[in-house]
Coordinates of C-alpha atoms in Angstrom, one line a residue:
M1 CA 12.5 7.2 2.9
S2 CA 10.5 8.6 0.0
K3 CA 11.9 11.6 -1.9
K4 CA 10.9 15.0 -0.8
K5 CA 10.6 18.2 -2.7
S6 CA 11.8 20.5 0.1
N7 CA 14.8 20.4 2.3
Q8 CA 12.5 20.3 5.3
N9 CA 11.0 17.0 4.1
E10 CA 14.4 15.6 3.0
N11 CA 15.7 16.0 6.5
S12 CA 12.5 14.9 8.2
K13 CA 12.7 12.5 11.1
Y14 CA 9.0 12.3 11.7
S15 CA 8.2 10.1 8.6
L16 CA 7.2 6.6 9.5
Y17 CA 7.2 5.5 5.9
K18 CA 10.0 3.4 4.3
K19 CA 9.9 2.5 0.6
K20 CA 10.6 -1.1 -0.3
T21 CA 12.4 -1.7 -3.6
D22 CA 11.1 -4.5 -5.6
K23 CA 12.8 -6.8 -8.1
A24 CA 13.6 -5.5 -11.6
Y25 CA 10.8 -5.3 -14.0
D26 CA 10.3 -8.5 -16.0
T27 CA 7.2 -8.1 -18.2
L28 CA 7.9 -11.3 -20.3
G29 CA 8.6 -13.4 -17.2
T30 CA 5.4 -12.1 -15.6
A31 CA 3.3 -12.9 -18.7
K32 CA 4.7 -16.5 -18.7
K33 CA 3.8 -16.9 -15.0
L34 CA 0.3 -15.6 -15.6
A35 CA -0.1 -17.9 -18.6
K36 CA 1.0 -20.8 -16.4
R37 CA -1.7 -19.9 -13.9
L38 CA -4.3 -19.9 -16.6
K39 CA -3.3 -23.4 -17.7
P40 CA -5.8 -25.3 -15.5
F41 CA -8.6 -23.2 -17.2
W42 CA -7.8 -24.2 -20.8
P43 CA -11.1 -26.2 -21.3
K44 CA -13.1 -23.1 -20.3
L45 CA -10.8 -20.9 -22.4
I46 CA -11.4 -23.1 -25.4
L47 CA -15.2 -22.7 -24.8
V48 CA -14.6 -19.0 -24.7
A49 CA -12.6 -19.2 -27.9
I50 CA -15.4 -21.2 -29.7
A51 CA -18.1 -18.8 -28.5
A52 CA -16.0 -15.9 -29.6
A53 CA -15.3 -17.5 -33.0
V54 CA -19.1 -18.2 -33.6
S55 CA -20.0 -14.7 -32.4
T56 CA -17.4 -13.1 -34.6
A57 CA -18.3 -15.2 -37.6
M58 CA -21.9 -14.2 -37.2
S59 CA -21.0 -10.5 -36.8
V60 CA -18.9 -10.8 -40.0
L61 CA -21.9 -12.2 -41.8
G62 CA -24.1 -9.4 -40.6
P63 CA -22.9 -6.8 -43.1
V64 CA -23.4 -9.2 -46.0
Y65 CA -27.1 -9.4 -45.2
L66 CA -27.3 -5.7 -44.7
G67 CA -25.6 -5.2 -48.2
N68 CA -28.1 -7.7 -49.6
V69 CA -31.0 -5.8 -48.1
I70 CA -29.7 -2.6 -49.7
D71 CA -29.3 -4.3 -53.1
A72 CA -32.8 -5.9 -52.8
I73 CA -34.3 -2.5 -51.9
N74 CA -32.5 -0.9 -54.8
V75 CA -33.9 -3.6 -57.2
Q76 CA -37.4 -3.1 -55.9
V77 CA -37.1 0.7 -56.2
H78 CA -36.2 0.3 -59.9
N79 CA -39.0 -2.1 -60.3
K80 CA -41.4 0.4 -58.7
L81 CA -40.1 3.1 -61.0
S82 CA -40.7 0.8 -64.0
G83 CA -44.3 0.3 -63.0
N84 CA -43.9 -3.1 -61.3
A85 CA -45.2 -3.9 -57.8
F86 CA -42.9 -3.4 -54.8
E87 CA -42.1 -7.0 -53.5
F88 CA -41.3 -6.9 -49.8
R89 CA -41.0 -10.7 -49.2
E90 CA -37.4 -11.1 -50.4
I91 CA -36.4 -8.1 -48.2
A92 CA -38.2 -9.6 -45.2
V93 CA -36.5 -13.0 -45.6
I94 CA -33.1 -11.3 -45.7
L95 CA -34.0 -9.2 -42.6
I96 CA -35.1 -12.3 -40.7
K97 CA -31.7 -13.9 -41.5
A98 CA -29.9 -10.8 -40.3
I99 CA -31.9 -10.7 -37.1
A100 CA -31.1 -14.4 -36.5
V101 CA -27.4 -13.8 -37.1
Y102 CA -27.3 -10.9 -34.6
A103 CA -29.3 -12.9 -32.1
I104 CA -26.7 -15.8 -32.3
T105 CA -24.0 -13.2 -31.9
S106 CA -25.5 -11.9 -28.7
L107 CA -26.0 -15.4 -27.3
M108 CA -22.4 -16.3 -28.0
M109 CA -21.2 -13.0 -26.5
Y110 CA -23.1 -13.8 -23.3
I111 CA -21.6 -17.3 -23.1
Q112 CA -18.0 -16.0 -23.5
Q113 CA -18.5 -13.2 -21.0
Y114 CA -20.1 -15.4 -18.4
T115 CA -17.4 -18.1 -18.8
M116 CA -14.6 -15.7 -18.8
A117 CA -15.9 -14.0 -15.7
G118 CA -15.8 -17.4 -13.9
V119 CA -12.2 -18.0 -15.1
A120 CA -11.0 -14.6 -13.9
Q121 CA -12.7 -14.9 -10.5
K122 CA -11.3 -18.4 -10.0
L123 CA -7.8 -17.3 -11.0
V124 CA -7.9 -14.4 -8.6
Y125 CA -9.4 -16.7 -5.9
T126 CA -6.4 -19.0 -6.2
L127 CA -3.9 -16.1 -6.3
R128 CA -5.5 -14.6 -3.2
N129 CA -5.3 -18.0 -1.4
D130 CA -1.6 -18.3 -2.4
V131 CA -0.9 -14.8 -1.1
N132 CA -2.7 -15.6 2.2
K133 CA -0.7 -18.8 2.6
K134 CA 2.5 -16.9 1.8
L135 CA 1.7 -14.2 4.4
S136 CA 1.4 -16.9 7.1
I137 CA 4.9 -18.3 6.4
L138 CA 6.8 -15.1 5.6
P139 CA 9.7 -14.4 8.1
L140 CA 9.5 -11.6 10.6
R141 CA 12.0 -9.6 8.6
Y142 CA 9.5 -9.2 5.7
Y143 CA 7.0 -7.5 8.0
D144 CA 9.8 -5.4 9.6
S145 CA 10.6 -4.0 6.2
T146 CA 7.2 -3.7 4.5
T147 CA 4.3 -1.5 5.6
T148 CA 0.8 -2.9 6.2
G149 CA -0.6 -0.6 3.6
E150 CA 1.8 -1.9 0.9
V151 CA 0.8 -5.5 1.6
L152 CA -2.9 -4.6 1.6
S153 CA -2.4 -2.8 -1.7
R154 CA -1.1 -6.0 -3.3
V155 CA -3.7 -8.2 -1.8
V156 CA -6.7 -5.9 -2.7
N157 CA -5.9 -3.3 -5.4
D158 CA -3.5 -5.4 -7.5
L159 CA -5.6 -8.5 -7.5
D160 CA -8.7 -6.5 -8.3
N161 CA -6.9 -4.9 -11.2
I162 CA -5.9 -8.4 -12.5
N163 CA -9.5 -9.6 -12.2
K164 CA -11.0 -6.8 -14.1
S165 CA -8.4 -6.8 -16.8
L166 CA -8.5 -10.5 -17.5
Q167 CA -12.3 -10.6 -17.5
N168 CA -12.5 -7.8 -20.1
N169 CA -9.4 -8.1 -22.2
L170 CA -8.8 -11.9 -22.8
T171 CA -12.1 -12.3 -24.6
Q172 CA -11.5 -9.1 -26.5
I173 CA -8.1 -10.4 -27.7
I174 CA -9.7 -13.6 -29.0
T175 CA -12.6 -11.7 -30.6
S176 CA -10.2 -9.2 -32.2
V177 CA -8.0 -11.8 -33.8
I178 CA -10.9 -13.8 -35.2
T179 CA -12.6 -10.6 -36.5
V180 CA -9.4 -9.6 -38.3
I181 CA -9.1 -13.0 -40.0
G182 CA -12.8 -13.3 -40.9
V183 CA -13.2 -9.7 -42.1
L184 CA -10.0 -9.9 -44.2
A185 CA -11.3 -13.0 -46.0
M186 CA -14.6 -11.3 -46.8
M187 CA -12.9 -8.1 -48.0
L188 CA -10.6 -10.1 -50.3
H189 CA -13.7 -11.7 -51.7
L190 CA -15.4 -8.4 -52.4
N191 CA -12.5 -6.3 -53.8
L192 CA -8.7 -6.8 -53.8
T193 CA -7.7 -3.2 -54.4
M194 CA -9.6 -1.7 -51.5
T195 CA -8.5 -4.6 -49.3
A196 CA -4.9 -3.7 -50.1
V197 CA -5.6 -0.1 -48.9
S198 CA -7.1 -1.3 -45.7
V199 CA -4.2 -3.7 -45.0
A200 CA -1.6 -1.0 -45.8
V201 CA -2.5 1.1 -42.7
V202 CA -2.1 -1.8 -40.3
P203 CA 1.7 -1.7 -40.0
A204 CA 1.6 2.0 -39.2
S205 CA -1.1 1.4 -36.5
A206 CA 0.8 -1.5 -35.1
L207 CA 4.0 0.5 -34.9
I208 CA 2.3 3.4 -33.1
A209 CA 0.7 0.9 -30.6
L210 CA 4.0 -0.9 -29.9
L211 CA 6.0 2.3 -29.4
I212 CA 3.6 3.9 -27.0
A213 CA 2.9 0.7 -25.1
G214 CA 6.6 0.2 -24.7
R215 CA 6.9 3.6 -23.0
S216 CA 3.8 3.2 -20.9
K217 CA 4.6 -0.1 -19.1
R218 CA 7.2 1.4 -16.7
W219 CA 4.8 4.2 -15.7
F220 CA 2.0 1.7 -15.0
R221 CA 4.4 -0.3 -12.8
Q222 CA 5.4 2.9 -10.9
Q223 CA 1.7 3.9 -10.7
W224 CA 0.9 0.7 -8.7
D225 CA 4.1 1.0 -6.6
R226 CA 3.2 4.6 -5.6
N227 CA -0.3 3.5 -4.9
G228 CA 1.1 0.9 -2.5
E229 CA 3.2 3.6 -0.9
L230 CA 0.2 5.8 -0.4
N231 CA -1.8 3.1 1.2
G232 CA 1.1 2.4 3.5
H233 CA 1.3 6.0 4.5
I234 CA -2.4 6.3 5.1
E235 CA -2.4 3.1 7.2
E236 CA 0.4 4.4 9.4
M237 CA -1.1 7.8 9.8
Y238 CA -4.4 6.3 10.8
T239 CA -3.0 3.9 13.3
G240 CA -0.7 6.5 14.7
H241 CA -3.0 9.5 14.6
N242 CA -2.9 9.9 18.4
I243 CA 0.9 10.2 18.4
I244 CA 0.7 12.6 15.4
K245 CA -1.7 14.9 17.3
I246 CA 0.2 14.7 20.6
F247 CA 3.4 16.0 18.8
S248 CA 1.4 18.4 16.6
M249 CA 2.8 16.7 13.5
E250 CA -0.5 17.0 11.5
K251 CA 1.1 19.4 9.0
N252 CA 4.1 17.1 8.5
A253 CA 1.9 14.1 8.0
V254 CA -0.1 16.0 5.4
N255 CA 3.2 17.1 3.7
E256 CA 4.3 13.5 3.6
F257 CA 0.9 12.5 2.1
D258 CA 1.2 15.3 -0.5
D259 CA 4.7 14.2 -1.6
I260 CA 3.6 10.6 -2.2
N261 CA 0.3 11.7 -3.7
N262 CA 2.1 14.1 -6.1
E263 CA 4.4 11.3 -7.2
L264 CA 1.4 9.1 -7.7
F265 CA -0.3 11.9 -9.8
K266 CA 2.8 12.3 -12.0
V267 CA 3.3 8.6 -12.8
S268 CA -0.5 8.0 -13.2
Y269 CA -0.8 11.0 -15.5
K270 CA 2.1 9.8 -17.7
A271 CA 0.6 6.2 -17.7
Q272 CA -2.9 7.4 -18.5
F273 CA -1.7 10.0 -21.0
L274 CA 0.3 7.5 -23.0
S275 CA -2.7 5.1 -22.7
G276 CA -5.1 7.8 -24.0
I277 CA -3.1 8.9 -27.1
I278 CA -2.9 5.4 -28.6
M279 CA -6.5 5.4 -29.9
P280 CA -6.4 9.0 -31.4
F281 CA -3.2 8.2 -33.3
I282 CA -4.5 4.9 -34.6
S283 CA -7.9 6.3 -35.5
F284 CA -6.2 9.1 -37.5
V285 CA -4.2 6.6 -39.5
N286 CA -7.3 4.3 -40.0
N287 CA -9.5 7.2 -41.1
I288 CA -7.0 8.2 -43.8
G289 CA -7.4 4.6 -45.2
Y290 CA -11.2 5.0 -44.7
V291 CA -11.3 8.1 -46.8
I292 CA -9.3 6.5 -49.6
I293 CA -11.6 3.5 -49.5
C294 CA -14.7 5.7 -49.9
I295 CA -13.2 7.5 -52.9
L296 CA -12.2 4.2 -54.6
G297 CA -15.6 2.7 -53.7
G298 CA -17.4 5.6 -55.3
L299 CA -15.4 5.1 -58.5
F300 CA -16.1 1.4 -58.5
V301 CA -19.9 2.0 -58.2
I302 CA -19.7 4.6 -61.0
N303 CA -17.9 2.1 -63.2
K304 CA -20.4 -0.5 -62.1
T305 CA -17.6 -2.9 -61.0
L306 CA -19.2 -3.0 -57.5
S307 CA -22.8 -2.7 -56.4
L308 CA -24.1 -0.1 -54.0
G309 CA -24.8 -2.8 -51.5
G310 CA -21.3 -4.2 -52.1
I311 CA -19.5 -0.9 -51.4
T312 CA -21.7 -0.4 -48.3
T313 CA -20.7 -3.9 -47.1
F314 CA -17.1 -3.2 -47.8
I315 CA -17.1 0.1 -45.9
T316 CA -18.7 -1.6 -43.0
Y317 CA -16.0 -4.3 -43.2
S318 CA -13.2 -1.7 -43.4
K319 CA -14.5 -0.3 -40.1
L320 CA -14.7 -3.7 -38.6
F321 CA -11.2 -4.5 -39.8
S322 CA -9.6 -1.4 -38.3
Q323 CA -11.5 -1.5 -35.0
P324 CA -9.7 -4.7 -33.7
F325 CA -6.4 -2.9 -34.1
V326 CA -7.6 0.0 -32.1
D327 CA -9.0 -2.4 -29.5
L328 CA -5.8 -4.4 -29.4
A329 CA -3.8 -1.2 -28.9
Q330 CA -5.9 -0.3 -25.9
I331 CA -5.8 -3.9 -24.7
M332 CA -2.0 -3.9 -24.8
N333 CA -2.0 -0.8 -22.7
N334 CA -4.4 -2.4 -20.2
L335 CA -2.3 -5.5 -20.1
Q336 CA 0.7 -3.4 -19.2
S337 CA -1.2 -2.3 -16.1
T338 CA -2.3 -5.9 -15.5
L339 CA 1.3 -7.2 -15.8
A340 CA 2.5 -4.5 -13.4
S341 CA 0.0 -5.6 -10.8
A342 CA 0.7 -9.3 -11.5
E343 CA 4.4 -8.7 -11.1
R344 CA 3.9 -7.1 -7.7
V345 CA 1.6 -10.0 -6.6
F346 CA 4.1 -12.7 -7.9
N347 CA 6.9 -10.9 -6.1
L348 CA 5.0 -11.3 -2.9
V349 CA 4.1 -14.9 -3.6
E350 CA 7.7 -15.7 -4.4
E351 CA 9.2 -14.0 -1.4
E352 CA 11.5 -16.2 0.5
A353 CA 9.5 -18.0 3.1
E354 CA 10.5 -18.7 6.6
S355 CA 13.1 -21.4 6.5
S356 CA 11.7 -24.9 6.9
D357 CA 12.1 -26.9 10.0
E358 CA 15.5 -28.7 9.9
G359 CA 14.1 -31.4 12.2
N360 CA 10.7 -32.8 13.0
E361 CA 11.2 -33.4 16.7
V362 CA 8.3 -32.3 18.8
L363 CA 9.0 -30.6 22.1
T364 CA 7.0 -32.3 24.8
D365 CA 6.8 -31.5 28.5
P366 CA 9.0 -28.4 28.3
K367 CA 11.0 -27.6 31.4
G368 CA 12.4 -24.2 30.4
V369 CA 16.2 -24.9 30.4
I370 CA 17.6 -22.4 27.9
K371 CA 21.2 -22.0 26.7
F372 CA 22.8 -19.6 24.2
E373 CA 26.1 -21.1 23.1
H374 CA 28.5 -18.9 21.2
V375 CA 25.6 -17.2 19.3
D376 CA 26.4 -14.9 16.4
F377 CA 23.7 -12.9 14.6
C378 CA 23.2 -10.0 12.3
Y379 CA 20.2 -8.5 10.5
T380 CA 22.4 -7.4 7.6
E381 CA 25.7 -8.9 6.7
D382 CA 27.6 -5.6 7.0
K383 CA 26.3 -4.9 10.5
P384 CA 26.9 -7.7 13.1
L385 CA 24.7 -7.4 16.1
M386 CA 25.7 -10.3 18.3
N387 CA 29.1 -11.9 18.6
D388 CA 29.8 -15.0 20.7
L389 CA 26.8 -14.6 23.0
N390 CA 26.6 -17.1 25.9
L391 CA 23.7 -17.4 28.3
E392 CA 22.3 -20.1 30.6
V393 CA 18.8 -19.9 32.1
K394 CA 17.5 -22.4 34.6
P395 CA 13.9 -23.5 35.1
G396 CA 11.8 -21.1 37.1
Q397 CA 14.4 -18.3 36.9
L398 CA 13.3 -14.7 36.3
V399 CA 15.7 -13.2 33.8
A400 CA 15.6 -9.5 33.1
I401 CA 17.2 -8.1 29.9
V402 CA 18.1 -4.4 30.1
G403 CA 20.1 -2.1 27.9
P404 CA 19.9 1.0 25.7
T405 CA 17.6 1.1 22.6
G406 CA 19.0 -1.0 19.8
A407 CA 21.3 -3.0 22.1
G408 CA 19.6 -6.3 21.1
K409 CA 17.1 -7.0 23.9
T410 CA 14.2 -8.0 21.7
T411 CA 16.6 -9.8 19.3
I412 CA 17.3 -12.3 22.0
V413 CA 13.6 -13.2 22.1
N414 CA 13.3 -13.3 18.3
L415 CA 16.2 -15.8 18.1
L416 CA 14.8 -17.8 21.0
M417 CA 11.4 -18.3 19.2
R418 CA 13.1 -18.7 15.8
F419 CA 11.6 -15.6 14.3
Y420 CA 15.1 -15.3 13.1
D421 CA 17.8 -18.0 12.8
V422 CA 21.2 -17.6 14.3
K423 CA 24.2 -17.1 12.0
G424 CA 26.6 -19.0 14.2
G425 CA 26.5 -21.1 17.4
K426 CA 23.3 -22.6 18.7
I427 CA 20.4 -22.2 21.1
T428 CA 19.1 -25.2 23.1
F429 CA 15.8 -25.7 24.9
D430 CA 15.9 -28.5 27.5
G431 CA 19.2 -29.6 25.9
K432 CA 17.8 -29.8 22.4
D433 CA 19.0 -27.6 19.6
I434 CA 15.9 -25.5 18.7
N435 CA 16.7 -26.0 15.0
T436 CA 15.9 -29.7 15.4
L437 CA 12.4 -28.8 16.9
T438 CA 9.3 -28.0 14.9
R439 CA 8.5 -24.3 15.2
D440 CA 5.0 -25.0 16.3
S441 CA 6.0 -27.1 19.3
L442 CA 8.8 -24.7 20.2
R443 CA 6.6 -21.6 20.1
S444 CA 3.8 -23.3 21.9
A445 CA 6.1 -23.5 25.0
F446 CA 6.2 -19.6 25.1
G447 CA 3.7 -17.1 26.2
M448 CA 4.2 -13.4 25.4
I449 CA 2.8 -10.3 26.9
L450 CA 3.9 -7.3 24.8
Q451 CA 3.8 -3.6 25.1
D452 CA 2.2 -3.5 21.7
I453 CA -1.4 -4.8 22.3
W454 CA -3.1 -6.9 19.7
L455 CA -6.8 -7.7 20.0
F456 CA -9.1 -8.8 17.2
K457 CA -12.7 -7.8 16.5
G458 CA -14.8 -10.1 18.6
T459 CA -16.0 -10.7 22.1
I460 CA -13.8 -10.4 25.1
R461 CA -14.4 -14.1 25.7
D462 CA -13.1 -15.0 22.3
N463 CA -10.0 -12.7 22.7
I464 CA -9.1 -14.3 26.0
A465 CA -9.8 -17.8 24.6
Y466 CA -7.3 -17.1 21.8
G467 CA -4.7 -18.3 24.3
R468 CA -6.3 -21.8 24.3
L469 CA -9.2 -22.3 22.0
D470 CA -10.6 -25.4 23.9
A471 CA -10.8 -23.5 27.2
T472 CA -14.1 -23.6 29.2
D473 CA -16.0 -20.5 30.4
E474 CA -14.8 -21.3 33.9
E475 CA -11.2 -21.4 32.8
I476 CA -11.6 -18.1 30.9
I477 CA -13.1 -16.4 34.0
A478 CA -10.4 -17.8 36.2
A479 CA -7.7 -16.4 33.9
A480 CA -9.4 -13.0 33.9
K481 CA -9.6 -13.0 37.7
M482 CA -5.9 -13.9 37.9
A483 CA -5.1 -11.0 35.5
R484 CA -7.3 -8.7 37.5
A485 CA -9.5 -8.2 34.4
H486 CA -12.7 -9.9 35.8
H487 CA -13.9 -6.8 37.7
F488 CA -13.9 -4.4 34.8
I489 CA -15.4 -7.0 32.5
S490 CA -18.2 -7.6 34.9
T491 CA -19.1 -3.9 34.9
L492 CA -19.7 -3.9 31.1
S493 CA -23.3 -4.3 29.9
D494 CA -22.6 -7.5 28.1
G495 CA -19.8 -8.8 30.3
Y496 CA -17.6 -11.4 28.6
D497 CA -19.8 -11.2 25.5
T498 CA -19.0 -7.5 24.9
V499 CA -17.9 -7.1 21.3
L500 CA -14.6 -5.3 20.9
D501 CA -13.9 -3.0 18.0
E502 CA -10.9 -3.6 15.8
N503 CA -7.9 -3.7 18.3
G504 CA -10.3 -3.1 21.2
T505 CA -10.6 0.7 20.7
N506 CA -13.9 0.8 22.6
I507 CA -12.2 0.0 25.9
S508 CA -9.2 1.8 27.6
Q509 CA -5.5 1.0 26.9
G510 CA -5.1 -0.4 30.3
Q511 CA -8.1 -2.7 30.0
R512 CA -6.8 -4.0 26.7
Q513 CA -3.5 -4.8 28.3
L514 CA -5.3 -6.7 31.1
I515 CA -7.1 -8.9 28.5
T516 CA -3.8 -9.8 26.8
I517 CA -2.5 -10.8 30.2
A518 CA -5.5 -12.9 30.8
R519 CA -4.9 -14.5 27.4
A520 CA -1.4 -15.4 28.4
V521 CA -2.6 -16.8 31.8
L522 CA -5.0 -19.1 30.0
A523 CA -2.3 -20.4 27.6
N524 CA -0.3 -21.6 30.7
P525 CA 3.1 -21.5 28.9
S526 CA 6.3 -23.0 30.3
V527 CA 8.3 -19.9 29.4
L528 CA 6.9 -16.4 29.8
I529 CA 8.2 -13.3 27.9
L530 CA 7.2 -9.9 29.2
D531 CA 8.0 -6.8 27.2
E532 CA 7.1 -4.0 29.6
A533 CA 3.6 -5.5 29.9
T534 CA 2.4 -3.0 32.5
S535 CA 3.5 0.2 30.8
S536 CA 0.0 1.1 29.7
V537 CA -1.8 0.9 33.0
D538 CA -2.1 3.2 36.0
T539 CA 0.0 2.8 39.1
R540 CA -2.8 1.1 41.1
T541 CA -3.6 -1.3 38.3
E542 CA 0.1 -2.0 37.8
M543 CA 0.4 -3.1 41.4
Q544 CA -2.5 -5.5 41.0
I545 CA -0.9 -6.9 37.8
Q546 CA 2.4 -7.3 39.6
Y547 CA 0.6 -9.6 42.1
A548 CA -1.0 -11.5 39.2
M549 CA 2.4 -11.7 37.5
A550 CA 4.0 -13.1 40.7
D551 CA 1.4 -16.0 40.6
L552 CA 1.8 -16.4 36.8
M553 CA 5.6 -16.6 37.0
K554 CA 5.7 -19.3 39.6
N555 CA 7.6 -22.4 38.4
R556 CA 8.1 -20.8 35.0
T557 CA 11.2 -19.5 33.2
C558 CA 10.5 -15.9 32.6
F559 CA 12.2 -13.2 30.4
V560 CA 11.5 -9.6 31.1
I561 CA 12.5 -7.1 28.5
A562 CA 12.7 -4.0 30.7
H563 CA 12.6 -0.4 29.7
R564 CA 11.9 0.8 33.2
L565 CA 14.5 -0.5 35.5
S566 CA 12.2 -0.3 38.5
T567 CA 10.3 -3.3 37.2
I568 CA 13.2 -5.8 37.4
R569 CA 14.6 -5.4 40.9
K570 CA 13.3 -8.9 41.9
A571 CA 14.9 -10.7 38.9
D572 CA 17.1 -13.6 39.7
T573 CA 19.5 -12.6 37.0
I574 CA 19.8 -9.3 35.1
L575 CA 21.5 -9.4 31.7
V576 CA 22.9 -6.0 30.7
I577 CA 23.1 -5.9 26.9
D578 CA 25.0 -3.4 24.9
N579 CA 25.8 -3.7 21.2
G580 CA 24.6 -7.3 21.2
E581 CA 26.9 -8.5 24.0
I582 CA 26.2 -9.2 27.6
V583 CA 28.4 -6.7 29.3
E584 CA 27.3 -7.4 32.9
T585 CA 25.3 -10.0 34.7
G586 CA 24.0 -10.4 38.2
N587 CA 21.1 -9.4 40.4
H588 CA 20.0 -5.9 41.1
Q589 CA 22.1 -5.3 44.2
E590 CA 25.2 -6.9 42.8
L591 CA 25.1 -4.8 39.7
L592 CA 24.7 -1.6 41.6
E593 CA 27.7 -2.5 43.7
K594 CA 29.8 -2.9 40.6
K595 CA 29.1 0.7 39.6
G596 CA 29.4 -0.3 36.0
F597 CA 27.1 0.1 32.9
Y598 CA 24.0 -1.0 34.8
Y599 CA 24.7 1.5 37.6
Q600 CA 24.9 4.3 35.0
L601 CA 21.7 3.1 33.3
Y602 CA 19.8 2.9 36.7
N603 CA 20.9 6.3 37.9
S604 CA 20.2 8.0 34.5

């Protein structure tokens, strides 16, 4: 849980948010990974470097022509004062050359920016694809421990930050380095003493930049972490707003938001403050050197060891020489933010994927014979949940799983469908160890109707057909009729072509559940798993669904995870689970007669 300022928030039980701790910061390792990702783009990066080199070379030549113009004007002024005619031709030629130089500079800048934009977009495109692929193969435990908002923050915010930073900063790095080399050469050519003064301030500037950037990197990382937390909280508050209002927890939700937002403000303020003070400090040091150069330059002009145009050119170069260091300092700060985002993205990409299929056997013509043989399982090593669980289910049987919250009812289903792998023992399907079967073929044998409804934005027809994409309209309608959904669908203005909002919020909760049941009917699975599928509908609709379920369950192995014991009286076998163990088994009447754990649950 996130830290709270007040005792009320520290002891809060209403918070839905859990903070996920990432791996330790590894700036150098992240930089290497990012460089490796850029390797396929070296040809384009070389083009960027060439364009940057030409652009910088031209910009370095620019002050030379400006100095020549000043000297030429100075000569013509003296000629004019001496009674000679003012010749503008030489000045015009120099100006044309200067304009040509700056035009080439602009063209090269356009080429490098355009090319770099393509590189950055392509890199982020490949990263986004890798993230998407990873999300599709991550195990269920990752989603159990990570909020949706946190995942979205990495996929959207962090990748966007990487894109912007690479596009703006990589070209700037190349330009700054080439500018420093070119300008230094021109300054050495003009005057060694003033060049020494300009170079002397560089170590101080570099030291300031390194010290501040070293302190800022952890705050940038925390800034993006807190940003992910805030997104996670907002996502949960949005999706659970009805529950929040029902329990009058709006104030608590706002307090939770304020706590995370305050943390984000603190770390963002520190990151941005440290980022902001780099340039003032470096500018102060550079300006000291600039003042000294102006004084020396004036003396050189007085002593006629340097022309007026020459000192003007050198002063321009001194500014050009110091500016890349200011830019590089700011770039270093931006790269800290980029590397923080890249590290979060790479942590996601490098998350341990769902274990690969141990075998490649495809389950064909499933019958539904299921056995748990001495199964051991735990979510965390220090908290065993199941120990030596044994269970046999025959084809066509209706098996109900009951027990208190946290007893392990849903875990049985998760293990059966290999969302989690057993720690010991084995589970067989039709006599075959499920670890030897491909997950696709195993899971295709199951149909699930859950209490938590999931519908996507699209037509009702498409949502039902999600159970079998090649289904005909007649089969879709037949499935809807069996699920008792056809009547209400027919009353809608667009019928089966009615477009549902995200998660079907424009129809009632019960109607959404009927559509999910129709989807399962259409899939025609061999094994059906029901997790209190009728809990969201009224009594009359529930009775209709029970009739539909009776037809759906015929000749199928069925598991019912029951929260309301009234729904499982007709089960062939009832498994009473407590602390991951089957403590009782039998049908409803047999278990009542035993007057054991089930009897207590039923009467409670």
